[in-house]
Amino acid sequence: MIQSLDIISVNIWSILISLVNLLLLFLILKKFLFKPVTKVMNERQNQVTAIYADAEKDRQAAADMKQEYETRMAAAREEADGLVRDAVQTAQRKSDSIIADANSQAAHLKQKAEMEIELEKKQMLSDVKTEISDLAVSIAARIMEREVSQQDHADFVEQFIENVGENK
Amino acid sequence: MLELAIGIILAGCAIGAGLALIAGIGPGIGEGNAVAKACEAIGRQPESKGAVTSTMIMGCAIAETTGLYGLVVGILLIFVAPGIFTGVLKSTLEAMNYLPK
Amino acid sequence: MSKAKKDKMIDILLLCMIILPFVFCMVLKVLTTPGSEGISITGALVYFEIPMPLMPLQITEVQVTSLAVIISIFSLCLYMTHGIAVVPNSKRQLVAEYVVEKVNHLIHDNMGSKYASFAPFVAAIMGISAFSSFSSLLGLFPPTSDMNIVAGWAILVFVIITHYKLKGGIFPYVKGFFEPVPIFAPFNIIGEIATPVSMSFRHYGNVLSGVVIATLINSALGGLSEMILGWLPGFLGDIPFLRVGIPAVLSVYFDIFSGAMQAFIFAMLTMLYVATGFPEEEYEKRQAKKKKKALSAAQ
């Protein structure tokens, strides 16, 4: 028959056993729960710190790279601007000179042409004059049938031509 | 006569247990005060409800100790003491040869 | 066998090891409990006695359940930390880390960071107390409602408190009893002894009151169901139907709330007693003196 204890009973060995039990559980928890978990958490902390440091380094490198890129970009832009400006200037100059050339040439040609025209006109006028004077002399000789001195004749014709020119 | 003596022992134990549980008054008043103050505190500062509640429960549990001493004594008087006292009585009577062997 | 399969096998084994001790206790209890009528509020069942000096060691339900609790917590620790990795890959690792972090925070808040090595001890107190109180949910006799068990813990705590008090030297410790006037010495000594007594009585009384009330309610419900449902034919009339479910409501308070509360309070008091009992100034003075002595000896 199994007995049961009184509801309050004191037993030294029982107290000792429970004391040892608590110590045992303390050691168990320390060895099997706190040690591995703390170890893992510390490791993770270290890793996170390392990752943060890496990220900081990367960020720094990226910032540096960006800085460099920006300076380079600015330099390139300036260079391009300069090039364009130079090209525009050259082109301007060239076009100016071309236009000036063309203008001078045109003026030259015009002058030449005018001169030629003038010359031709003069030639023609003198030609016509001699022709007309000759004609007039012959006509006059024929009409008048009288000899006129060469000098009188010429004066007369010239006068006539003048008159013709005026009447016209 | 023996039956009467045992009856007196049992009655004494029962009365003693009842008296022991008067100890419940103290923690009752004390915890009531604590809860009243906690309610006041929460009414004044509703945002500190969590801290006040946990502190109050902690304090109540500690204030309960005296009541529990009374409870332990009461339980001892009802479940343990009668057996011990009647045993003592019987052995004393046997030693004095009052009881038939 | 592949590694994953092996891991799974170990997991299952550990899970079984968490549950099986309690199952064993329940089976043992069912097999050995004598049939009884009426109310019987008694202590634990005694399985056998081992003769020892001073008084025989009684191996009771309580010892068996305590052992079961320890095995169960041990297996739980192994289960939670099995396959632990730097990058958490399972929920149980998170639970383990949560527990460890919470206890560390508690220590840090209540005692200060130099007591960090106390964390496993406080966790052990909480774990063993809470598991022991919760074991009454399974119908076992909770070890915390046996005074010997709780007294053992309280005595261990008392030893630790005294150890920390003695770190300031023996003379200040003894002197502490004669303050403020020498007449107070007996009261101070009683107050010192009252620490473990009140700690153990508080815990034990709380759990025991739950057990007593649960037993009373159970027997009352048995009588009530016999009165109301006794007319049912055959063996149906003998089954106490009212006992099903109703006591569970009570155990929510008496077992879960009270058990957890008392575990927390026991741990809290341990922390406070140790932290406040440690004479910091005396300790530092003593250390400084020791250093000086060592220095002068070296010269």
XYZ file of C-alpha atoms in Angstrom:
568
model
C 0.000 0.000 0.000
C 1.416 3.323 -1.029
C 1.507 5.913 1.704
C 1.285 9.611 1.174
C 3.076 12.343 3.042
C 1.436 14.834 5.333
C 0.622 18.077 3.639
C 3.480 19.746 5.465
C 6.518 17.668 6.115
C 10.157 18.539 6.417
C 12.825 16.242 5.101
C 16.430 17.369 5.032
C 17.426 15.063 2.193
C 14.562 16.273 0.093
C 15.656 19.867 0.664
C 19.197 18.934 -0.297
C 18.038 17.174 -3.438
C 16.020 20.160 -4.587
C 18.964 22.447 -3.865
C 21.185 20.248 -6.006
C 18.487 20.156 -8.678
C 18.454 23.916 -8.926
C 22.242 24.031 -9.164
C 22.113 21.364 -11.862
C 19.550 23.294 -13.836
C 21.649 26.428 -13.473
C 24.649 24.639 -14.941
C 22.507 23.128 -17.708
C 21.075 26.486 -18.696
C 24.473 28.118 -18.558
C 26.127 25.467 -20.686
C 23.396 24.572 -23.137
C 21.291 27.705 -23.541
C 23.213 30.826 -22.605
C 26.623 29.837 -23.923
C 25.650 28.923 -27.506
C 23.096 31.706 -27.824
C 25.487 34.349 -26.491
C 28.221 33.018 -28.758
C 25.998 33.184 -31.807
C 24.732 36.636 -30.893
C 28.252 37.959 -30.417
C 29.294 36.446 -33.716
C 26.337 38.087 -35.395
C 27.206 41.383 -33.738
C 30.733 41.123 -35.097
C 29.459 40.249 -38.540
C 27.031 43.123 -38.529
C 29.776 45.496 -37.440
C 32.009 44.166 -40.210
C 29.207 44.522 -42.734
C 28.577 48.080 -41.629
C 32.255 48.898 -41.898
C 32.336 47.378 -45.382
C 29.275 49.316 -46.393
C 30.835 52.506 -45.078
C 33.982 51.774 -47.043
C 31.977 51.043 -50.175
C 29.981 54.195 -49.719
C 33.165 56.204 -49.316
C 34.599 54.634 -52.458
C 31.420 55.362 -54.374
C 31.439 58.949 -53.187
C 35.055 59.325 -54.258
C 34.267 57.817 -57.622
C 31.342 60.131 -58.060
C 33.486 63.118 -57.201
C 36.091 62.071 -59.713
C 33.505 61.406 -62.334
C 31.941 64.786 -61.781
C 35.242 66.634 -62.075
C 36.088 64.669 -65.157
C 32.680 65.328 -66.597
C 33.041 69.039 -65.984
C 36.453 69.039 -67.647
C 35.085 67.174 -70.645
C 32.192 69.541 -70.929
C 34.537 72.520 -70.852
C 36.716 70.946 -73.488
C 33.751 70.278 -75.718
C 32.565 73.813 -75.239
C 35.984 75.105 -76.198
C 36.079 72.917 -79.258
C 32.706 74.083 -80.406
C 33.608 77.666 -79.759
C 36.829 77.291 -81.762
C 35.011 75.595 -84.598
C 32.369 78.271 -84.690
C 35.035 80.947 -84.689
C 36.994 79.297 -87.460
C 33.895 78.811 -89.506
C 32.903 82.406 -88.958
C 36.275 83.597 -89.991
C 36.326 81.367 -93.025
C 32.860 82.391 -94.103
C 33.746 86.043 -93.619
C 36.827 85.720 -95.754
C 34.924 83.757 -98.380
C 32.214 86.388 -98.494
C 34.798 89.171 -98.668
C 36.621 87.352 -101.461
C 33.408 86.878 -103.338
C 32.474 90.484 -102.861
C 35.813 91.800 -104.045
C 35.824 89.449 -106.964
C 32.332 90.479 -107.899
C 33.287 94.130 -107.657
C 36.350 93.486 -109.743
C 34.371 91.667 -112.379
C 31.764 94.370 -112.426
C 34.410 97.027 -112.839
C 36.038 95.092 -115.607
C 32.794 94.592 -117.367
C 31.906 98.227 -117.038
C 35.288 99.189 -118.365
C 34.902 96.874 -121.298
C 31.477 98.181 -121.994
C 32.761 101.724 -121.822
C 35.616 100.873 -124.112
C 33.369 99.152 -126.572
C 30.978 102.001 -126.468
C 33.746 104.458 -127.150
C 35.091 102.294 -129.953
C 31.667 101.960 -131.429
C 31.033 105.644 -131.099
C 34.257 106.529 -132.824
C 33.572 103.926 -135.455
C 30.148 105.273 -136.034
C 31.544 108.777 -136.097
C 34.085 108.008 -138.813
C 31.567 106.038 -140.731
C 29.011 108.726 -140.534
C 31.512 111.439 -141.376
C 32.707 109.455 -144.344
C 29.187 108.823 -145.392
C 28.252 112.360 -144.927
C 31.254 113.539 -146.863
C 30.443 111.260 -149.701
C 26.819 112.199 -149.583
C 27.567 115.845 -149.349
C 30.103 115.647 -152.184
C 27.623 113.928 -154.233
C 24.815 116.273 -153.441
C 26.684 119.464 -153.650
C 28.999 118.329 -156.386
C 31.440 120.772 -155.258
C 34.720 120.422 -153.764
C 34.959 121.247 -150.232
C 38.173 121.514 -148.435
C 38.900 118.667 -146.174
C 38.953 120.909 -143.156
C 35.687 122.645 -143.830
C 34.144 119.413 -144.543
C 35.135 117.862 -141.305
C 33.901 120.823 -139.302
C 30.677 120.770 -141.094
C 30.065 117.095 -140.461
C 30.920 117.366 -136.902
C 28.499 120.179 -136.505
C 25.898 118.176 -138.209
C 26.409 115.204 -135.998
C 26.172 117.370 -133.008
C 22.904 118.649 -134.248
C 21.670 115.232 -135.025
C 22.605 114.164 -131.533
C 20.725 117.112 -130.126
C 17.663 116.666 -132.204
C 17.346 113.135 -131.530
C -13.617 10.067 28.113
C -11.045 9.548 25.383
C -13.590 10.397 22.721
C -14.445 13.593 24.538
C -10.787 14.523 24.788
C -10.290 13.921 21.063
C -13.393 15.936 20.342
C -12.016 18.830 22.370
C -8.711 18.574 20.514
C -10.472 18.669 17.150
C -12.645 21.585 18.206
C -9.612 23.466 19.458
C -7.779 22.834 16.219
C -10.748 23.984 14.154
C -11.197 27.138 16.216
C -7.482 27.809 16.012
C -7.544 27.405 12.249
C -10.431 29.800 12.011
C -8.591 32.327 14.156
C -5.431 31.868 12.132
C -7.246 32.851 8.997
C -8.043 36.232 10.532
C -4.582 36.957 9.199
C -6.337 37.299 5.860
C -7.699 40.683 6.934
C -4.312 42.366 6.820
C -3.353 41.541 3.261
C -6.952 42.213 2.239
C -6.830 45.781 3.503
C -3.296 46.264 2.277
C -3.964 45.016 -1.210
C -7.155 47.023 -1.364
C -5.144 50.132 -0.531
C -2.534 49.227 -3.098
C -5.096 48.709 -5.830
C -6.899 51.934 -4.904
C -3.672 53.896 -5.144
C -2.821 52.170 -8.399
C -6.221 53.146 -9.812
C -5.603 56.733 -8.719
C -2.195 56.708 -10.325
C -3.585 55.322 -13.567
C -6.354 57.919 -13.490
C -3.772 60.655 -13.100
C -1.331 59.269 -15.630
C -3.052 56.822 -17.965
C 0.068 56.463 -20.095
C 1.955 54.744 -17.252
C -0.663 52.020 -16.908
C 1.669 49.126 -17.751
C 4.367 50.042 -15.242
C 1.858 50.776 -12.487
C 0.001 47.515 -13.065
C 3.090 45.328 -13.003
C 4.461 47.050 -9.918
C 1.098 46.724 -8.203
C 0.814 43.012 -8.936
C 4.346 42.498 -7.641
C 3.580 44.404 -4.482
C 0.289 42.591 -3.969
C 1.990 39.233 -4.304
C 4.529 40.209 -1.671
C 1.895 41.697 0.638
C 0.030 38.420 0.397
C 2.810 36.687 2.311
C 1.403 37.392 5.762
C -1.961 36.049 4.689
C -0.246 32.944 3.421
C 1.442 32.420 6.788
C -2.048 32.332 8.281
C -3.148 29.917 5.571
C -0.215 27.601 6.238
C -0.912 27.633 9.960
C -4.593 26.972 9.288
C -3.808 24.041 7.027
C -1.398 22.684 9.611
C -4.058 22.953 12.304
C -6.693 21.192 10.244
C -4.735 18.454 8.503
C -1.606 17.833 10.572
C -2.123 18.973 14.147
C -5.088 16.739 15.134
C -3.153 13.589 14.290
C -0.108 14.735 16.246
C -2.147 15.901 19.244
C -4.266 12.773 19.465
C -1.123 10.671 19.141
C 0.475 12.604 21.986
C -2.678 12.225 24.068
C -2.893 8.479 23.466
C 0.749 7.842 24.259
C 0.494 9.928 27.409
C -2.577 8.023 28.567
C -0.863 4.738 27.793
C 2.159 5.774 29.775
C -0.088 6.680 32.700
C -1.894 3.333 32.370
C -5.272 4.949 31.916
C -5.855 3.131 28.660
C -6.577 -0.592 28.454
C -3.731 -2.260 26.608
C 21.862 8.957 -44.060
C 21.630 12.545 -45.226
C 22.311 15.407 -42.852
C 18.825 16.911 -43.062
C 17.281 13.587 -42.163
C 19.643 13.189 -39.244
C 18.776 16.677 -37.982
C 15.103 15.905 -38.220
C 15.575 12.660 -36.289
C 17.411 14.520 -33.523
C 14.662 17.121 -33.421
C 11.979 14.500 -33.027
C 13.995 12.718 -30.355
C 14.434 15.948 -28.397
C 10.742 16.795 -28.707
C 9.921 13.362 -27.336
C 12.373 13.958 -24.514
C 10.528 17.161 -23.636
C 7.146 15.457 -23.377
C 7.964 11.916 -22.283
C 9.107 12.632 -18.697
C 5.748 14.185 -17.905
C 3.909 11.329 -19.586
C 5.937 8.931 -17.467
C 5.021 10.850 -14.311
C 1.341 10.818 -15.247
C 1.365 7.089 -15.921
C 3.133 6.456 -12.645
C 0.619 8.620 -10.802
C -2.385 6.907 -12.414
C -0.995 3.466 -11.651
C -0.138 4.169 -8.027
C -2.867 6.480 -6.772
C -5.039 4.527 -4.351
C -8.750 4.804 -4.937
C -10.312 6.915 -2.230
C -13.639 8.302 -1.248
C -14.340 11.828 -0.116
C -11.977 14.671 0.398
C -8.365 13.888 1.055
C -5.890 16.691 1.119
C -2.529 15.081 1.522
C 1.016 15.530 0.444
C 2.817 13.646 -2.268
C 2.739 9.884 -2.640
C 5.758 8.096 -1.245
C 7.060 5.495 -3.680
C 9.824 4.083 -1.501
C 12.200 5.057 1.239
C 15.968 4.910 1.312
C 17.456 4.665 4.790
C 19.843 7.504 5.379
C 21.450 8.974 8.474
C 19.319 11.433 10.425
C 16.097 10.621 8.565
C 15.104 8.318 5.736
C 15.081 9.780 2.250
C 11.602 9.412 0.856
C 11.436 9.124 -2.885
C 8.084 10.746 -3.613
C 6.106 11.965 -6.571
C 7.710 15.324 -6.017
C 11.240 14.046 -6.589
C 10.162 12.238 -9.742
C 8.351 15.278 -11.089
C 11.314 17.535 -10.280
C 13.586 15.213 -12.194
C 11.100 15.202 -15.079
C 11.081 18.994 -15.066
C 14.865 19.118 -15.221
C 15.057 16.580 -18.046
C 12.344 18.441 -19.904
C 14.041 21.817 -19.591
C 17.357 20.244 -20.578
C 15.777 18.776 -23.711
C 14.058 22.080 -24.437
C 17.407 23.865 -24.274
C 18.981 21.332 -26.597
C 16.008 21.552 -28.957
C 16.069 25.333 -29.076
C 19.797 25.571 -29.649
C 19.983 22.652 -32.071
C 21.049 23.874 -35.495
C 21.732 27.328 -34.140
C 23.280 29.572 -36.758
C 24.553 33.097 -37.067
C 21.817 33.833 -39.567
C 18.671 32.611 -37.780
C 16.904 30.021 -39.861
C 14.305 28.748 -37.412
C 11.693 30.102 -35.047
C 13.029 28.202 -32.052
C 16.348 30.020 -32.322
C 14.457 33.293 -32.172
C 12.655 32.053 -29.066
C 15.944 31.071 -27.451
C 17.477 34.441 -28.262
C 14.365 36.215 -26.982
C 14.573 34.354 -23.668
C 18.269 35.027 -23.239
C 17.926 38.677 -24.142
C 14.920 39.161 -21.840
C 16.707 37.635 -18.854
C 19.825 39.675 -19.559
C 17.727 42.825 -19.699
C 16.020 41.919 -16.431
C 19.395 41.427 -14.741
C 20.710 44.624 -16.210
C 17.697 46.650 -15.093
C 17.444 45.254 -11.567
C 20.994 44.459 -10.548
C 23.355 46.308 -12.857
C 25.650 45.076 -15.552
C 28.334 43.636 -13.257
C 25.989 40.820 -12.217
C 25.656 39.572 -15.801
C 26.799 36.089 -14.765
C 23.616 35.798 -12.689
C 21.479 35.516 -15.810
C 21.527 31.693 -16.081
C 20.786 31.349 -12.371
C 17.777 33.639 -12.535
C 16.599 31.880 -15.678
C 17.008 28.540 -13.878
C 14.912 29.728 -10.921
C 12.192 31.032 -13.203
C 12.219 27.944 -15.411
C 12.181 25.334 -12.657
C 9.560 27.217 -10.649
C 7.252 27.908 -13.565
C 7.551 24.389 -15.011
C 6.967 22.834 -11.593
C 3.853 24.936 -11.010
C 2.544 24.293 -14.520
C 2.949 20.534 -14.058
C -0.249 20.600 -12.009
C -2.049 21.353 -15.283
C -1.271 17.754 -16.230
C -2.798 16.468 -13.004
C 0.549 15.906 -11.343
C 1.355 16.916 -7.811
C 3.201 20.211 -8.355
C 6.651 20.058 -6.723
C 6.307 23.683 -5.638
C 3.487 22.713 -3.289
C 5.950 20.597 -1.324
C 7.764 22.742 1.174
C 11.046 20.856 0.950
C 11.548 21.725 -2.689
C 10.943 25.429 -2.314
C 12.913 25.507 0.922
C 15.867 24.010 -0.931
C 15.799 26.804 -3.489
C 15.354 29.449 -0.825
C 18.290 28.058 1.149
C 20.471 28.139 -1.962
C 19.452 31.740 -2.560
C 20.167 32.524 1.089
C 23.634 30.989 0.770
C 24.309 33.150 -2.281
C 23.056 36.278 -0.524
C 25.248 35.567 2.478
C 28.207 34.857 0.225
C 27.804 38.247 -1.406
C 27.394 39.945 1.956
C 30.592 38.310 3.194
C 32.531 39.723 0.255
C 32.868 42.921 2.265
C 34.699 41.055 5.000
C 33.453 39.138 8.016
C 33.713 42.010 10.472
C 31.316 44.393 8.674
C 28.903 41.500 8.206
C 28.838 40.699 11.916
C 28.764 44.388 12.743
C 25.675 44.761 10.589
C 23.722 42.700 13.122
C 24.430 45.140 15.955
C 23.039 48.168 14.215
C 21.605 50.622 15.028
C 22.012 49.535 18.688
C 23.327 46.217 20.038
C 19.934 45.388 21.553
C 18.570 44.844 18.066
C 20.872 41.880 17.452
C 18.244 39.141 18.014
C 15.747 40.893 15.778
C 18.334 41.359 13.080
C 19.257 37.686 13.244
C 15.593 36.696 13.081
C 15.141 39.053 10.145
C 18.083 37.440 8.404
C 16.684 33.948 8.919
C 13.230 35.140 7.902
C 14.466 35.794 4.372
C 14.575 32.164 3.179
C 11.589 31.246 5.349
C 9.372 33.966 3.935
C 10.579 33.269 0.396
C 9.790 29.580 0.631
C 6.511 30.091 2.504
C 5.312 32.660 -0.012
C 5.887 30.417 -2.967
C 4.766 27.233 -1.287
C 1.657 28.774 0.270
C 0.502 30.278 -2.990
C 0.733 27.024 -4.903
C -0.617 24.947 -2.015
C -3.663 27.184 -1.617
C -4.383 26.560 -5.281
C -4.083 22.804 -4.782
C -6.309 22.831 -1.698
C -8.992 24.925 -3.327
C -8.868 22.811 -6.493
C -9.308 19.643 -4.409
C -12.211 21.118 -2.457
C -13.943 22.320 -5.625
C -13.378 18.970 -7.298
C -14.949 17.018 -4.456
C -17.806 19.491 -4.213
C -18.470 19.188 -7.936
C -18.381 15.399 -7.602
C -21.060 15.525 -4.893
C -23.131 17.996 -6.894
C -23.072 15.907 -10.060
C -24.053 12.813 -8.040
C -26.991 14.754 -6.654
C -28.147 16.191 -9.980
C -27.206 13.478 -12.466
C -27.384 10.438 -10.139
C -30.647 9.249 -11.727
C -28.886 8.307 -14.974
C -29.006 4.539 -15.518
C -26.074 2.220 -14.932
C -22.502 3.450 -14.750
C -23.501 6.795 -16.290
C -24.736 7.853 -12.859
C -21.313 7.256 -11.334
C -19.447 9.527 -13.727
C -18.973 13.006 -12.241
C -19.797 15.011 -15.372
C -19.601 18.372 -13.639
C -15.934 17.778 -12.919
C -15.240 18.086 -16.635
C -14.171 21.572 -17.654
C -15.171 23.659 -14.660
C -11.960 23.128 -12.652
C -10.014 24.144 -15.743
C -11.255 27.705 -15.323
C -9.845 27.766 -11.807
C -6.527 26.372 -12.913
C -6.119 29.323 -15.252
C -5.729 31.468 -12.159
C -4.233 29.099 -9.618
C -1.832 27.256 -11.868
C -0.936 29.533 -14.747
C -1.249 33.057 -13.335
C -0.204 32.272 -9.793
C 2.553 29.929 -10.889
C 4.084 32.377 -13.331
C 3.675 35.234 -10.858
C 5.394 33.359 -8.047
C 8.223 32.245 -10.324
C 8.770 35.839 -11.340
C 8.601 37.085 -7.768
C 11.013 34.452 -6.523
C 13.517 35.424 -9.202
C 12.927 39.125 -8.590
C 13.476 38.797 -4.855
C 16.642 36.814 -5.447
C 17.969 39.589 -7.653
C 16.994 42.356 -5.257
C 18.344 40.625 -2.155
C 21.673 39.879 -3.816
C 22.016 43.326 -5.346
C 21.066 45.232 -2.203
C 22.927 42.959 0.200
C 26.246 43.393 -1.578
C 28.276 45.968 0.424
C 29.957 47.814 -2.416
C 31.994 50.333 -0.429
C 33.356 47.727 1.982
C 34.237 45.444 -0.903
C 36.137 48.150 -2.733
C 37.961 49.164 0.440
C 38.921 45.568 1.019
C 40.126 45.108 -2.526
C 42.215 48.260 -2.288
C 43.735 47.043 0.993
C 44.512 43.658 -0.540
C 46.197 45.324 -3.489
C 48.309 47.450 -1.169
C 49.323 44.403 0.822
C 50.245 42.504 -2.328
C 52.272 45.467 -3.538
C 54.138 45.851 -0.244
C 54.760 42.087 -0.149
C 56.140 42.202 -3.665
C 58.505 44.987 -2.672
